[in-house]
Tab-separated table of C-alpha atoms in Angstrom:
chain	number	residue	atom	x	y	z
A	18	MET	CA	85.393	39.209	114.756
A	19	TYR	CA	86.294	35.846	113.404
A	20	GLN	CA	86.020	37.420	109.576
A	21	ALA	CA	88.721	39.808	110.854
A	22	GLU	CA	90.509	37.618	112.304
A	23	SER	CA	90.520	35.465	109.242
A	24	LEU	CA	90.728	38.220	107.307
A	25	TRP	CA	93.880	39.068	108.943
A	26	GLN	CA	95.649	35.662	108.486
A	27	LEU	CA	94.961	35.895	105.261
A	28	ILE	CA	96.319	38.583	105.124
A	29	ILE	CA	99.732	37.203	106.321
A	30	GLU	CA	99.656	34.219	104.531
A	31	LYS	CA	99.167	36.560	101.413
A	32	GLY	CA	102.832	38.106	102.355
A	33	ILE	CA	104.433	35.074	103.189
A	34	SER	CA	103.791	34.116	99.469
A	35	GLN	CA	105.916	36.298	98.111
A	36	GLU	CA	108.164	37.473	101.289
A	37	ALA	CA	109.469	34.632	104.250
A	38	ASP	CA	109.912	37.085	107.128
A	39	PHE	CA	106.119	39.139	105.806
A	40	GLU	CA	105.077	39.035	109.259
A	41	LYS	CA	107.502	40.237	111.271
A	42	LYS	CA	107.956	43.349	109.060
A	43	LEU	CA	104.403	43.804	109.475
A	44	ASN	CA	104.644	45.682	112.986
A	45	ARG	CA	101.264	45.208	113.626
A	46	GLN	CA	100.493	46.310	117.584
A	47	VAL	CA	98.079	44.612	120.045
A	48	GLY	CA	93.991	45.327	119.321
A	49	ALA	CA	92.209	48.474	120.267
A	50	ARG	CA	90.199	49.065	123.473
A	51	ASP	CA	86.696	49.966	123.366
A	52	GLU	CA	88.106	53.300	125.276
A	53	ASP	CA	90.048	54.188	121.995
A	54	PHE	CA	87.069	53.522	119.531
A	55	GLN	CA	85.146	56.189	121.791
A	56	ILE	CA	88.091	59.115	121.564
A	57	LEU	CA	88.348	58.055	118.332
A	58	GLU	CA	84.186	58.836	117.775
A	59	SER	CA	83.943	61.544	120.117
A	60	THR	CA	87.095	63.632	118.501
A	61	LEU	CA	85.466	62.874	114.919
A	62	GLY	CA	81.860	63.288	115.803
A	63	ILE	CA	81.492	60.153	113.698
A	64	LYS	CA	79.795	56.633	114.805
A	65	LEU	CA	82.601	53.551	113.729
A	66	PRO	CA	81.557	51.060	111.421
A	67	GLU	CA	81.054	47.921	113.334
A	68	GLU	CA	84.100	45.972	110.635
A	69	MET	CA	86.526	48.650	111.794
A	70	LYS	CA	86.338	47.993	115.118
A	71	ASN	CA	86.155	44.305	114.674
A	72	PHE	CA	89.746	44.909	112.315
A	73	TYR	CA	90.689	46.837	115.093
A	74	ARG	CA	90.318	44.717	117.986
A	75	VAL	CA	92.763	42.199	115.942
A	76	HIS	CA	95.678	44.696	115.555
A	77	ASN	CA	95.231	48.426	116.508
A	78	GLY	CA	97.226	49.272	113.498
A	79	GLN	CA	100.854	49.005	112.259
A	80	ASP	CA	103.812	50.891	114.206
A	81	TRP	CA	105.244	52.266	111.045
A	82	LYS	CA	109.146	52.585	110.886
A	83	VAL	CA	111.510	52.088	107.952
A	84	GLY	CA	111.149	48.532	106.397
A	85	VAL	CA	107.634	47.795	107.215
A	86	SER	CA	105.525	46.149	105.325
A	87	SER	CA	102.359	47.112	103.633
A	88	PHE	CA	99.087	45.120	104.930
A	89	VAL	CA	97.399	45.656	101.245
A	90	ARG	CA	98.439	47.529	97.901
A	91	ASN	CA	101.108	50.345	99.377
A	92	LEU	CA	99.631	50.558	102.454
A	93	THR	CA	100.266	51.111	106.100
A	94	LEU	CA	97.132	50.483	108.862
A	95	SER	CA	97.203	53.491	110.892
A	96	PRO	CA	96.848	53.215	114.578
A	97	ILE	CA	94.166	54.767	116.553
A	98	ALA	CA	96.196	57.604	117.818
A	99	GLN	CA	97.854	57.894	114.230
A	100	ILE	CA	94.459	57.984	112.920
A	101	ILE	CA	93.659	61.123	115.055
A	102	ASP	CA	96.614	62.877	114.229
A	103	ASN	CA	96.139	62.583	110.570
A	104	TRP	CA	92.373	64.017	110.647
A	105	LYS	CA	93.303	66.556	112.430
A	106	PHE	CA	96.709	67.393	110.044
A	107	ILE	CA	93.909	66.899	106.867
A	108	GLN	CA	91.196	69.089	108.895
A	109	GLU	CA	93.319	71.746	109.130
A	110	GLU	CA	94.784	71.707	105.161
A	111	PHE	CA	91.316	70.785	103.917
A	112	ASP	CA	88.316	73.339	103.812
A	113	PRO	CA	85.190	70.979	103.759
A	114	ASP	CA	83.559	73.497	101.624
A	115	ASP	CA	85.960	73.249	98.911
A	116	LEU	CA	83.407	71.484	96.038
A	117	GLU	CA	85.439	68.864	94.256
A	118	LEU	CA	83.009	67.457	90.822
A	119	ASP	CA	85.286	64.469	90.229
A	120	ALA	CA	83.387	61.880	92.858
A	121	ASP	CA	81.228	58.984	92.165
A	122	ASN	CA	77.815	59.236	92.605
A	123	GLU	CA	78.278	57.501	96.075
A	124	ILE	CA	80.582	59.937	97.914
A	125	ARG	CA	79.385	63.537	98.523
A	126	PRO	CA	81.239	66.479	96.154
A	127	CYS	CA	83.781	67.391	98.563
A	128	LEU	CA	87.586	68.067	98.039
A	129	TRP	CA	87.737	66.534	101.825
A	130	ASN	CA	84.771	65.945	103.814
A	131	PRO	CA	85.114	65.486	108.225
A	132	LYS	CA	83.693	62.717	108.485
A	133	TRP	CA	86.123	60.481	106.325
A	134	VAL	CA	88.499	58.482	109.019
A	135	PRO	CA	91.528	58.173	107.261
A	136	ILE	CA	92.592	54.205	108.099
A	137	ALA	CA	95.440	53.859	106.231
A	138	GLU	CA	98.360	56.119	104.899
A	139	ASN	CA	101.053	55.240	101.654
A	140	GLY	CA	103.542	57.748	103.380
A	141	GLY	CA	103.149	60.385	100.446
A	142	GLY	CA	100.213	61.917	101.902
A	143	ASP	CA	97.599	60.501	100.609
A	144	TYR	CA	94.724	58.469	102.616
A	145	LEU	CA	92.312	55.467	102.350
A	146	CYS	CA	89.166	56.445	104.156
A	147	LEU	CA	85.936	55.093	105.747
A	148	ASP	CA	82.938	56.845	104.639
A	149	THR	CA	80.890	58.225	107.128
A	150	ASP	CA	79.197	60.368	105.547
A	151	PRO	CA	78.433	59.267	101.879
A	152	SER	CA	75.483	60.483	99.720
A	153	GLU	CA	72.167	59.393	99.329
A	154	ALA	CA	73.615	56.625	96.842
A	155	GLY	CA	76.470	55.589	99.170
A	156	VAL	CA	77.284	53.109	102.069
A	157	VAL	CA	77.936	54.184	105.517
A	158	GLY	CA	81.167	52.905	106.011
A	159	GLN	CA	82.734	52.759	101.948
A	160	VAL	CA	86.037	52.401	101.416
A	161	LEU	CA	87.217	55.574	99.341
A	162	TYR	CA	91.209	57.329	98.363
A	163	PHE	CA	92.077	60.702	99.405
A	164	TRP	CA	94.436	61.635	97.079
A	165	HIS	CA	95.969	64.817	98.569
A	166	ASP	CA	96.765	66.303	95.379
A	167	TRP	CA	94.318	64.481	92.797
A	168	GLY	CA	90.646	65.503	93.012
A	169	ASN	CA	89.418	62.515	92.077
A	170	ARG	CA	87.349	60.330	94.562
A	171	SER	CA	86.256	56.696	94.028
A	172	VAL	CA	84.591	53.823	96.108
A	173	GLU	CA	87.002	51.162	96.060
A	174	GLY	CA	84.624	48.728	98.440
A	175	ASN	CA	81.641	48.853	99.725
A	176	ASN	CA	83.070	48.322	103.227
A	177	LEU	CA	86.248	47.934	104.666
A	178	TYR	CA	86.583	43.725	104.376
A	179	GLU	CA	85.356	43.919	101.406
A	180	PHE	CA	87.990	46.572	100.200
A	181	ILE	CA	90.464	44.244	101.931
A	182	GLU	CA	88.901	40.672	100.331
A	183	ILE	CA	89.333	42.933	96.674
A	184	CYS	CA	92.923	43.641	97.534
A	185	LEU	CA	94.138	40.222	98.586
A	186	GLU	CA	92.594	38.935	95.242
A	187	GLU	CA	94.992	41.287	93.025
A	188	GLU	CA	97.925	39.590	91.692
A	189	ASP	CA	101.710	41.293	93.151
């Protein structure tokens, strides 16, 4: 859990360097409990990556409202209850059997995979997902974007921590 706490601190430090009240505007929630993870895993029928659990134990996402700051890029980290709501919404909207050929080799070639965990969103219908069902070339827990109106799927990091570290190194 130490690495998760360190990443949160780095997120805050980078944000404060650009916006004095960034930490307050993150609107972070208290950490998730084991019961929260059990509900999420049983609802989605998956096993969550340990990095995600540790990151969410520190803060169970952000309470979104107008003016909330993104934790990385233009993304708001969804609390577990919102992850479940978003996953159910996407399940209703997209048929997992719809093939989409514009994906990295590490990702199963489909428009939507019910084993993707939509942990963050940009407010426009696009989600950052953890892939718990990669292709043979992929890694469980790899991070990808789910674009609602574009079939491109690409691996953005091998796990949540790596993705956040990549984001923290980017220039704004």
